[in-house]
Short mmCIF file of C-alpha atoms and ligand atoms in Angstrom, two decimals:
data_model
loop_
_atom_site.label_atom_id
_atom_site.label_comp_id
_atom_site.label_asym_id
_atom_site.label_seq_id
_atom_site.Cartn_x
_atom_site.Cartn_y
_atom_site.Cartn_z
CA UNK A 1 125.19 124.68 110.08
CA UNK A 2 121.99 123.31 108.57
CA UNK A 3 120.97 125.18 105.42
CA UNK A 4 117.62 126.96 105.20
CA UNK A 5 115.34 125.33 102.68
CA UNK A 6 113.92 127.86 100.21
CA UNK A 7 110.58 126.35 99.20
CA UNK A 8 110.20 127.86 95.75
CA UNK A 9 112.68 128.86 93.05
CA UNK A 10 114.19 132.31 92.72
CA UNK A 11 115.10 133.72 89.31
CA UNK A 12 118.63 135.04 89.17
CA UNK A 13 119.66 137.47 86.43
CA UNK A 14 123.41 137.86 86.10
CA UNK A 15 124.93 141.05 84.73
CA UNK A 16 128.05 142.87 83.62
CA UNK A 17 131.42 144.32 84.58
CA UNK A 18 132.30 145.17 88.21
CA UNK A 19 128.87 144.27 89.55
CA UNK A 20 129.13 140.84 87.90
CA UNK A 21 132.40 140.21 89.74
CA UNK A 22 130.84 141.27 93.06
CA UNK A 23 127.68 139.28 92.30
CA UNK A 24 129.60 136.00 92.23
CA UNK A 25 131.33 136.88 95.49
CA UNK A 26 127.96 137.64 97.15
CA UNK A 27 126.60 134.23 96.16
CA UNK A 28 129.71 132.41 97.31
CA UNK A 29 129.75 134.13 100.69
CA UNK A 30 126.13 134.79 101.65
CA UNK A 31 123.87 132.54 99.58
CA UNK A 32 125.33 129.12 98.82
CA UNK A 33 126.73 128.39 102.33
CA UNK A 34 123.41 129.14 104.04
CA UNK A 35 120.56 128.39 101.65
CA UNK A 36 119.28 125.28 99.97
CA UNK A 37 117.91 127.23 97.02
CA UNK A 38 116.82 126.47 93.47
CA UNK A 39 118.15 129.40 91.44
CA UNK A 40 116.82 129.68 87.91
CA UNK A 41 119.88 131.29 86.34
CA UNK A 42 119.74 133.62 83.35
CA UNK A 43 122.88 135.29 82.08
CA UNK A 44 121.92 138.85 81.15
CA UNK A 45 125.54 139.84 80.63
CA UNK A 46 125.82 141.72 77.33
CA UNK A 47 127.86 139.04 75.50
CA UNK A 48 125.24 136.37 76.16
CA UNK A 49 122.34 138.70 75.35
CA UNK A 50 124.02 139.28 71.99
CA UNK A 51 124.71 135.59 71.46
CA UNK A 52 121.03 134.73 72.05
CA UNK A 53 119.74 137.70 70.03
CA UNK A 54 118.33 139.05 73.30
CA UNK A 55 115.93 136.11 73.74
CA UNK A 56 117.50 135.35 77.13
CA UNK A 57 116.00 138.60 78.44
CA UNK A 58 112.48 137.59 77.47
CA UNK A 59 112.95 134.09 78.88
CA UNK A 60 114.15 135.59 82.15
CA UNK A 61 111.16 137.96 82.31
CA UNK A 62 108.73 135.07 81.75
CA UNK A 63 110.51 133.07 84.46
CA UNK A 64 110.09 135.94 86.94
CA UNK A 65 106.40 136.04 86.12
CA UNK A 66 106.20 132.30 86.70
CA UNK A 67 108.19 132.12 89.94
CA UNK A 68 107.27 135.57 91.39
CA UNK A 69 110.75 136.63 92.51
CA UNK A 70 113.60 137.90 90.31
CA UNK A 71 116.94 139.22 91.57
CA UNK A 72 119.07 141.12 89.08
CA UNK A 73 122.68 142.22 88.82
CA UNK A 74 123.34 145.54 87.05
CA UNK A 75 123.72 145.22 83.29
CA UNK A 76 125.17 147.35 80.52
CA UNK A 77 122.57 149.23 78.52
CA UNK A 78 123.82 149.07 74.95
CA UNK A 79 124.92 152.30 73.29
CA UNK A 80 126.68 152.87 69.96
CA UNK A 81 130.02 152.84 71.87
CA UNK A 82 129.15 149.48 73.46
CA UNK A 83 128.09 148.06 70.10
CA UNK A 84 131.66 148.75 68.94
CA UNK A 85 133.33 147.58 72.15
CA UNK A 86 131.53 144.22 72.17
CA UNK A 87 131.12 143.89 68.37
CA UNK A 88 127.37 143.49 68.92
CA UNK A 89 125.00 142.32 66.21
CA UNK A 90 122.56 145.08 67.16
CA UNK A 91 121.95 147.86 69.63
CA UNK A 92 119.86 145.73 71.99
CA UNK A 93 117.23 147.52 74.10
CA UNK A 94 117.57 147.87 77.86
CA UNK A 95 116.82 144.59 79.71
CA UNK A 96 115.11 146.52 82.50
CA UNK A 97 112.54 147.95 80.13
CA UNK A 98 111.90 144.48 78.69
CA UNK A 99 111.34 142.95 82.13
CA UNK A 100 109.10 145.83 83.14
CA UNK A 101 106.96 145.45 80.04
CA UNK A 102 106.30 141.78 80.89
CA UNK A 103 105.64 142.26 84.61
CA UNK A 104 104.08 145.75 84.56
CA UNK A 105 103.89 147.38 87.94
CA UNK A 106 105.85 150.11 89.61
CA UNK A 107 109.49 150.59 90.55
CA UNK A 108 110.16 151.72 94.11
CA UNK A 109 113.58 153.12 94.97
CA UNK A 110 114.63 152.93 98.58
CA UNK A 111 117.89 154.05 100.22
CA UNK A 112 119.72 152.01 102.85
CA UNK A 113 120.18 154.20 105.93
CA UNK A 114 123.41 153.98 107.90
CA UNK A 115 123.48 156.54 110.74
CA UNK A 116 127.29 156.88 110.69
CA UNK A 117 127.24 157.97 107.05
CA UNK A 118 125.91 161.53 106.97
CA UNK A 119 123.16 162.44 104.53
CA UNK A 120 123.19 165.68 102.57
CA UNK A 121 119.73 166.25 104.01
CA UNK A 122 120.67 165.75 107.63
CA UNK A 123 117.16 165.38 109.01
CA UNK A 124 116.46 162.22 107.00
CA UNK A 125 116.75 159.38 109.47
CA UNK A 126 114.37 156.93 107.80
CA UNK A 127 114.09 155.91 104.16
CA UNK A 128 112.02 157.88 101.70
CA UNK A 129 110.70 155.42 99.15
CA UNK A 130 109.82 156.82 95.73
CA UNK A 131 107.30 155.07 93.48
CA UNK A 132 107.32 156.44 89.96
CA UNK A 133 104.49 155.84 87.52
CA UNK A 134 106.56 154.82 84.51
CA UNK A 135 103.89 155.14 81.82
CA UNK A 136 102.43 157.92 79.68
CA UNK A 137 102.36 161.68 80.31
CA UNK A 138 105.46 163.44 78.96
CA UNK A 139 107.15 160.24 77.82
CA UNK A 140 104.32 159.53 75.34
CA UNK A 141 103.48 163.12 74.45
CA UNK A 142 103.07 164.43 70.92
CA UNK A 143 104.70 167.82 70.64
CA UNK A 144 105.64 170.38 68.03
CA UNK A 145 106.98 173.79 67.38
CA UNK A 146 104.31 176.06 65.90
CA UNK A 147 105.91 178.29 63.29
CA UNK A 148 103.28 180.92 62.71
CA UNK A 149 99.80 182.12 63.46
CA UNK A 150 97.05 179.51 63.68
CA UNK A 151 94.77 177.57 65.92
CA UNK A 152 95.71 174.46 67.93
CA UNK A 153 92.83 172.10 68.70
CA UNK A 154 92.48 168.76 70.42
CA UNK A 155 89.99 166.37 68.82
CA UNK A 156 88.59 163.35 70.60
CA UNK A 157 86.51 160.92 68.56
CA UNK A 158 84.58 158.51 70.76
CA UNK A 159 84.33 154.99 69.33
CA UNK A 160 81.28 155.09 67.08
CA UNK A 161 80.56 158.70 68.05
CA UNK A 162 80.96 162.24 66.77
CA UNK A 163 84.33 164.04 67.04
CA UNK A 164 84.55 166.52 69.86
CA UNK A 165 86.87 169.51 69.41
CA UNK A 166 88.58 171.26 72.27
CA UNK A 167 90.16 174.56 71.37
CA UNK A 168 93.64 174.83 72.88
CA UNK A 169 95.18 178.08 71.67
CA UNK A 170 95.08 180.71 68.97
CA UNK A 171 98.74 181.49 68.18
CA UNK A 172 99.96 184.95 67.14
CA UNK A 173 102.33 185.54 64.17
CA UNK A 174 105.46 184.35 65.99
CA UNK A 175 103.90 180.98 66.90
CA UNK A 176 105.18 178.98 69.86
CA UNK A 177 105.03 175.37 71.03
CA UNK A 178 102.30 172.84 71.82
CA UNK A 179 101.86 169.33 73.14
CA UNK A 180 99.25 166.71 73.89
CA UNK A 181 99.77 163.96 76.41
CA UNK A 182 97.71 161.15 77.84
CA UNK A 183 97.43 158.40 80.39
CA UNK A 184 95.02 155.52 80.89
CA UNK A 185 92.64 154.69 83.73
CA UNK A 186 93.98 151.16 83.69
CA UNK A 187 97.63 152.14 84.06
CA UNK A 188 96.87 154.66 86.82
CA UNK A 189 94.77 152.07 88.67
CA UNK A 190 97.56 149.49 88.45
CA UNK A 191 100.03 152.09 89.67
CA UNK A 192 97.74 152.83 92.61
CA UNK A 193 97.44 149.14 93.52
CA UNK A 194 101.24 148.66 93.46
CA UNK A 195 101.66 151.74 95.68
CA UNK A 196 98.95 150.81 98.16
CA UNK A 197 100.28 147.26 98.45
CA UNK A 198 103.92 148.23 98.77
CA UNK A 199 103.38 150.94 101.40
CA UNK A 200 101.24 148.48 103.35
CA UNK A 201 103.97 145.83 103.24
CA UNK A 202 106.48 148.42 104.50
CA UNK A 203 104.00 149.74 107.08
CA UNK A 204 104.76 153.27 105.92
CA UNK A 205 102.26 156.02 105.09
CA UNK A 206 101.59 156.63 101.39
CA UNK A 207 101.33 160.02 99.72
CA UNK A 208 100.26 160.66 96.14
CA UNK A 209 101.36 164.03 94.97
CA UNK A 210 100.09 165.91 91.93
CA UNK A 211 99.29 169.46 90.89
CA UNK A 212 95.53 169.01 90.72
CA UNK A 213 94.92 172.69 91.44
CA UNK A 214 96.28 173.43 87.96
CA UNK A 215 95.52 170.20 86.07
CA UNK A 216 92.07 169.80 87.59
CA UNK A 217 90.94 167.12 85.16
CA UNK A 218 94.20 165.32 84.40
CA UNK A 219 95.78 165.19 87.84
CA UNK A 220 92.30 165.20 89.34
CA UNK A 221 91.76 161.81 87.66
CA UNK A 222 94.87 160.40 89.38
CA UNK A 223 93.67 161.73 92.73
CA UNK A 224 90.12 160.46 92.27
CA UNK A 225 91.27 156.94 91.31
CA UNK A 226 93.63 156.73 94.29
CA UNK A 227 90.95 158.09 96.67
CA UNK A 228 88.32 155.64 95.44
CA UNK A 229 90.62 152.62 95.64
CA UNK A 230 91.77 153.59 99.11
CA UNK A 231 88.20 153.85 100.37
CA UNK A 232 86.98 150.70 98.64
CA UNK A 233 89.93 148.34 99.22
CA UNK A 234 92.64 149.55 101.54
CA UNK A 235 91.45 151.84 104.31
CA UNK A 236 90.72 149.05 106.81
CA UNK A 237 94.09 147.35 106.22
CA UNK A 238 95.89 150.68 106.55
CA UNK A 239 94.13 151.55 109.79
CA UNK A 240 94.89 148.10 111.17
CA UNK A 241 98.65 148.79 110.97
CA UNK A 242 98.35 152.45 111.94
CA UNK A 243 99.20 154.10 108.62
CA UNK A 244 97.19 156.23 106.21
CA UNK A 245 97.03 157.41 102.62
CA UNK A 246 96.82 161.09 101.67
CA UNK A 247 97.01 163.21 98.54
CA UNK A 248 99.26 166.28 98.74
CA UNK A 249 99.98 169.03 96.29
CA UNK A 250 103.46 168.46 94.87
CA UNK A 251 104.82 171.81 96.10
CA UNK A 252 103.61 171.07 99.65
CA UNK A 253 104.92 167.54 99.35
CA UNK A 254 108.51 168.42 98.43
CA UNK A 255 108.67 171.04 101.17
CA UNK A 256 107.36 168.51 103.69
CA UNK A 257 109.74 165.84 102.37
CA UNK A 258 112.81 168.02 102.95
CA UNK A 259 111.71 168.93 106.50
CA UNK A 260 110.64 165.41 107.46
CA UNK A 261 112.69 162.64 109.03
CA UNK A 262 111.61 160.27 106.22
CA UNK A 263 109.77 157.02 106.70
CA UNK A 264 107.19 157.27 103.91
CA UNK A 265 106.30 156.08 100.44
CA UNK A 266 105.76 158.81 97.85
CA UNK A 267 103.84 158.10 94.65
CA UNK A 268 104.67 160.43 91.76
CA UNK A 269 103.54 160.81 88.19
CA UNK A 270 106.07 159.87 85.52
CA UNK A 271 107.97 163.13 85.06
CA UNK A 272 107.76 164.21 88.72
CA UNK A 273 109.02 160.78 89.79
CA UNK A 274 111.94 160.99 87.42
CA UNK A 275 113.12 164.20 89.09
CA UNK A 276 112.18 163.40 92.67
CA UNK A 277 113.91 160.02 92.68
CA UNK A 278 117.19 161.71 91.77
CA UNK A 279 116.69 164.43 94.38
CA UNK A 280 116.09 161.81 97.05
CA UNK A 281 119.01 159.64 95.89
CA UNK A 282 121.32 162.65 96.03
CA UNK A 283 119.93 163.77 99.41
CA UNK A 284 120.72 160.40 100.91
CA UNK A 285 124.23 160.38 99.45
CA UNK A 286 125.82 157.39 97.75
CA UNK A 287 124.40 155.60 94.73
CA UNK A 288 125.87 152.47 96.25
CA UNK A 289 123.15 152.62 98.91
CA UNK A 290 120.13 152.88 96.63
CA UNK A 291 118.00 149.78 96.09
CA UNK A 292 115.19 149.23 93.67
CA UNK A 293 112.20 146.89 93.57
CA UNK A 294 109.57 146.40 90.88
CA UNK A 295 106.19 145.41 92.33
CA UNK A 296 103.45 144.03 90.06
CA UNK A 297 99.92 145.47 90.39
CA UNK A 298 98.65 142.32 92.13
CA UNK A 299 101.53 142.63 94.63
CA UNK A 300 102.67 139.04 93.98
CA UNK A 301 105.63 139.49 91.63
CA UNK A 302 108.84 141.21 92.70
CA UNK A 303 111.99 142.12 90.85
CA UNK A 304 114.88 143.58 92.83
CA UNK A 305 118.17 145.19 91.85
CA UNK A 306 120.69 147.86 92.80
CA UNK A 307 119.71 151.26 91.42
CA UNK A 308 123.26 151.89 90.17
CA UNK A 309 124.99 150.62 87.05
CA UNK A 310 127.90 148.26 86.42
CA UNK A 311 130.55 150.70 87.78
CA UNK A 312 132.59 150.57 84.59
CA UNK A 313 135.39 152.76 85.91
CA UNK A 314 136.16 150.26 88.67
CA UNK A 315 135.94 147.33 86.25
CA UNK A 316 138.69 148.84 84.11
CA UNK A 317 140.90 148.98 87.23
CA UNK A 318 139.92 145.40 88.09
CA UNK A 319 141.03 144.29 84.62
CA UNK A 320 144.40 145.92 85.29
CA UNK A 321 144.70 143.67 88.33
CA UNK A 322 143.96 146.41 90.87
CA UNK A 323 141.67 145.88 93.83
CA UNK A 324 138.72 148.28 93.88
CA UNK A 325 136.66 149.82 96.64
CA UNK A 326 133.24 149.26 95.08
CA UNK A 327 130.28 149.42 97.41
CA UNK A 328 128.50 146.05 97.30
CA UNK A 329 125.57 147.03 99.56
CA UNK A 330 122.90 147.76 96.94
CA UNK A 331 123.76 144.49 95.16
CA UNK A 332 123.63 142.53 98.43
CA UNK A 333 120.30 144.18 99.25
CA UNK A 334 118.95 143.13 95.85
CA UNK A 335 119.46 139.58 97.14
CA UNK A 336 118.12 140.16 100.66
CA UNK A 337 115.04 142.12 99.53
CA UNK A 338 114.25 139.44 96.96
CA UNK A 339 114.75 136.65 99.49
CA UNK A 340 112.51 138.45 102.00
CA UNK A 341 109.72 138.52 99.41
CA UNK A 342 110.33 134.83 98.67
CA UNK A 343 110.04 134.11 102.39
CA UNK A 344 106.86 136.19 102.73
CA UNK A 345 105.23 134.49 99.73
CA UNK A 346 106.25 131.01 100.91
CA UNK A 347 105.44 131.62 104.58
CA UNK A 348 109.00 130.86 105.72
CA UNK A 349 109.93 133.37 108.44
CA UNK A 350 113.37 131.75 108.85
CA UNK A 351 114.30 132.91 105.35
CA UNK A 352 113.03 136.44 106.06
CA UNK A 353 115.03 136.56 109.25
CA UNK A 354 118.18 135.23 107.54
CA UNK A 355 117.92 138.01 104.92
CA UNK A 356 117.42 140.47 107.75
CA UNK A 357 120.61 139.25 109.46
CA UNK A 358 122.61 139.70 106.25
CA UNK A 359 121.38 143.31 106.04
CA UNK A 360 122.21 143.89 109.69
CA UNK A 361 125.71 142.48 109.14
CA UNK A 362 126.25 144.91 106.23
CA UNK A 363 125.08 147.89 108.28
CA UNK A 364 126.82 146.98 111.57
CA UNK A 365 130.13 146.51 109.77
CA UNK A 366 129.94 150.20 108.89
CA UNK A 367 128.03 151.57 111.86
CA UNK A 368 129.78 149.66 114.65
CA UNK A 369 133.12 148.58 113.16
CA UNK A 370 133.66 151.66 110.99
CA UNK A 371 134.71 149.49 108.04
CA UNK A 372 133.45 150.92 104.73
CA UNK A 373 134.13 151.43 101.03
CA UNK A 374 135.53 154.63 99.58
CA UNK A 375 132.24 156.15 98.38
CA UNK A 376 130.93 156.10 101.97
CA UNK A 377 134.20 157.32 103.50
CA UNK A 378 134.07 160.20 101.00
CA UNK A 379 130.54 161.00 102.17
CA UNK A 380 131.96 161.21 105.71
CA UNK A 381 134.31 163.96 104.47
CA UNK A 382 137.60 162.68 105.76
CA UNK A 383 136.52 161.51 109.19
CA UNK A 384 136.64 157.84 108.12
CA UNK A 385 139.16 155.62 106.36
CA UNK A 386 138.20 153.19 103.61
CA UNK A 387 138.95 149.62 102.60
CA UNK A 388 138.72 147.65 99.34
CA UNK A 389 135.58 145.59 98.63
CA UNK A 390 137.24 142.31 99.66
CA UNK A 391 138.14 143.62 103.11
CA UNK A 392 134.62 144.99 103.63
CA UNK A 393 133.10 141.68 102.49
CA UNK A 394 135.40 139.75 104.88
CA UNK A 395 134.17 141.93 107.73
CA UNK A 396 130.50 141.43 106.79
CA UNK A 397 131.13 137.70 106.54
CA UNK A 398 132.55 137.67 110.06
CA UNK A 399 129.69 139.74 111.47
CA UNK A 400 127.11 137.50 109.81
CA UNK A 401 128.67 134.39 111.33
CA UNK A 402 128.51 136.09 114.71
CA UNK A 403 124.87 137.11 114.30
CA UNK A 404 123.81 133.67 113.15
CA UNK A 405 125.70 131.98 116.00
CA UNK A 406 123.96 134.31 118.49
CA UNK A 407 120.57 133.39 117.05
CA UNK A 408 121.16 129.64 117.37
P1 NAD B 1 127.15 153.69 87.49
O1 NAD B 1 126.00 153.66 88.42
O2 NAD B 1 127.82 152.41 87.21
O3 NAD B 1 128.22 154.73 88.03
C1 NAD B 1 127.92 156.12 88.22
C2 NAD B 1 128.91 156.76 89.21
O4 NAD B 1 128.62 156.30 90.53
C3 NAD B 1 130.35 156.38 88.95
O5 NAD B 1 131.18 157.46 89.31
C4 NAD B 1 130.60 155.21 89.88
O6 NAD B 1 131.95 155.08 90.22
C5 NAD B 1 129.69 155.56 91.07
N1 NAD B 1 129.12 154.31 91.64
C6 NAD B 1 127.98 153.69 91.26
N2 NAD B 1 127.77 152.60 91.99
C7 NAD B 1 128.80 152.51 92.85
C8 NAD B 1 129.16 151.57 93.85
N3 NAD B 1 128.40 150.49 94.08
N4 NAD B 1 130.29 151.78 94.56
C9 NAD B 1 131.05 152.84 94.32
N5 NAD B 1 130.77 153.78 93.39
C10 NAD B 1 129.66 153.61 92.65
O7 NAD B 1 126.59 154.35 86.14
P2 NAD B 1 127.35 154.68 84.77
O8 NAD B 1 128.81 154.80 84.98
O9 NAD B 1 126.59 155.79 84.20
O10 NAD B 1 127.05 153.41 83.88
C11 NAD B 1 127.87 152.24 83.82
C12 NAD B 1 127.10 151.15 83.09
O11 NAD B 1 125.99 150.76 83.88
C13 NAD B 1 126.54 151.60 81.75
O12 NAD B 1 126.82 150.62 80.77
C14 NAD B 1 125.04 151.71 81.99
O13 NAD B 1 124.32 151.32 80.85
C15 NAD B 1 124.81 150.72 83.09
N6 NAD B 1 123.65 151.01 83.97
C16 NAD B 1 122.86 149.96 84.30
C17 NAD B 1 121.80 150.11 85.16
C18 NAD B 1 120.97 148.91 85.52
O14 NAD B 1 121.33 147.81 85.22
N7 NAD B 1 119.84 149.10 86.14
C19 NAD B 1 121.55 151.37 85.73
C20 NAD B 1 122.41 152.44 85.41
C21 NAD B 1 123.46 152.25 84.53
#
């Protein structure tokens, strides 16, 4: 068949261990045979990061900024144990954090829904997408244990102005604890833009949830900025596609989330998002079905990956020559979600529809053929049998050929 021409380059970031093995297989089966694509390849595998003193990570991040779409395989985050295992020169920082610091923006986590695979929360029939504001608040707080009696104050000194003292607490003899945290109008505004743009592209309603009844000023600022932006820039676009934005108190929001059938984007502050994204991931079941996309504030740069790691346990078995039953779906969807964005940016619907067919092939193989990896069969609690990754990939391959033949 004639290959689809991808008009602009895509940045590919290779990774480590089991996911690196699967990554190559995905390209050989679903990318190279069908696409005429200029991949800007960066090897983010730990050995090459070490060899280049981590510069490859920064080059890759700059390339994503330049070309707008980056697709990443899972990578090892260095730890003291990994420093030993790989005889690393240094304990290199996480590549994900480096990429995020260049691109900015917000990470959205979205589960892949397969009706045949039951969810822990059975009512969830559509994805719940979590956007977490990954800046400030608790992660930048200054905190301390207060040992004895005394007064805690917060002092703000305006540039060129007089210090302003806010009394926090007068501690008794046995002291206690205290903390100060902050965020910036700029970061919250960028977070809001990423959320508004992403929910709009998914045609799903957006909810910001905070506890502004308690933190009237702090969380109130988040709410006010979101409200103002919605009114000034997004309301007409939202109404045009039949969705809306709303603020909800976080306690109402989580109760509503559990009862709902899904199908919404939820924007959370840093700490809330950390917790809620794990609750949602667990509620949907397998880690192998959780995808992740970083969206820049201007909504024009995208960075996709699986939300899981390199599946080290399976890689050890692979090295012993054993076949593993590793779920490749989140890694495949890193490719398809990235290619969809490439197609949207370039105005090439044939690329978007190809990516869509690959996703459909992955889902139908499970839903219709009942062919799945062990993690999903386990979620089905014994009602399904499982196959190794290669057998699942063969079945997806076959389905994809069928779908593409139908379309032609
Ligand atoms: P992991 O996600 O690789 O595995 C966690 C658990 O989930 C394991 O029991 C694993 O068997 C299971 N699992 C995860 N994905 C699966 C899949 N696709 N199919 C079947 N089972 C799956 O996390 P980990 O074991 O904590 O970490 C392994 C390595 O991955 C570490 O070096 C860590 O630094 C790295 N990591 C990278 C990223 C990333 O690149 N974004 C994220 C998390 C962890």
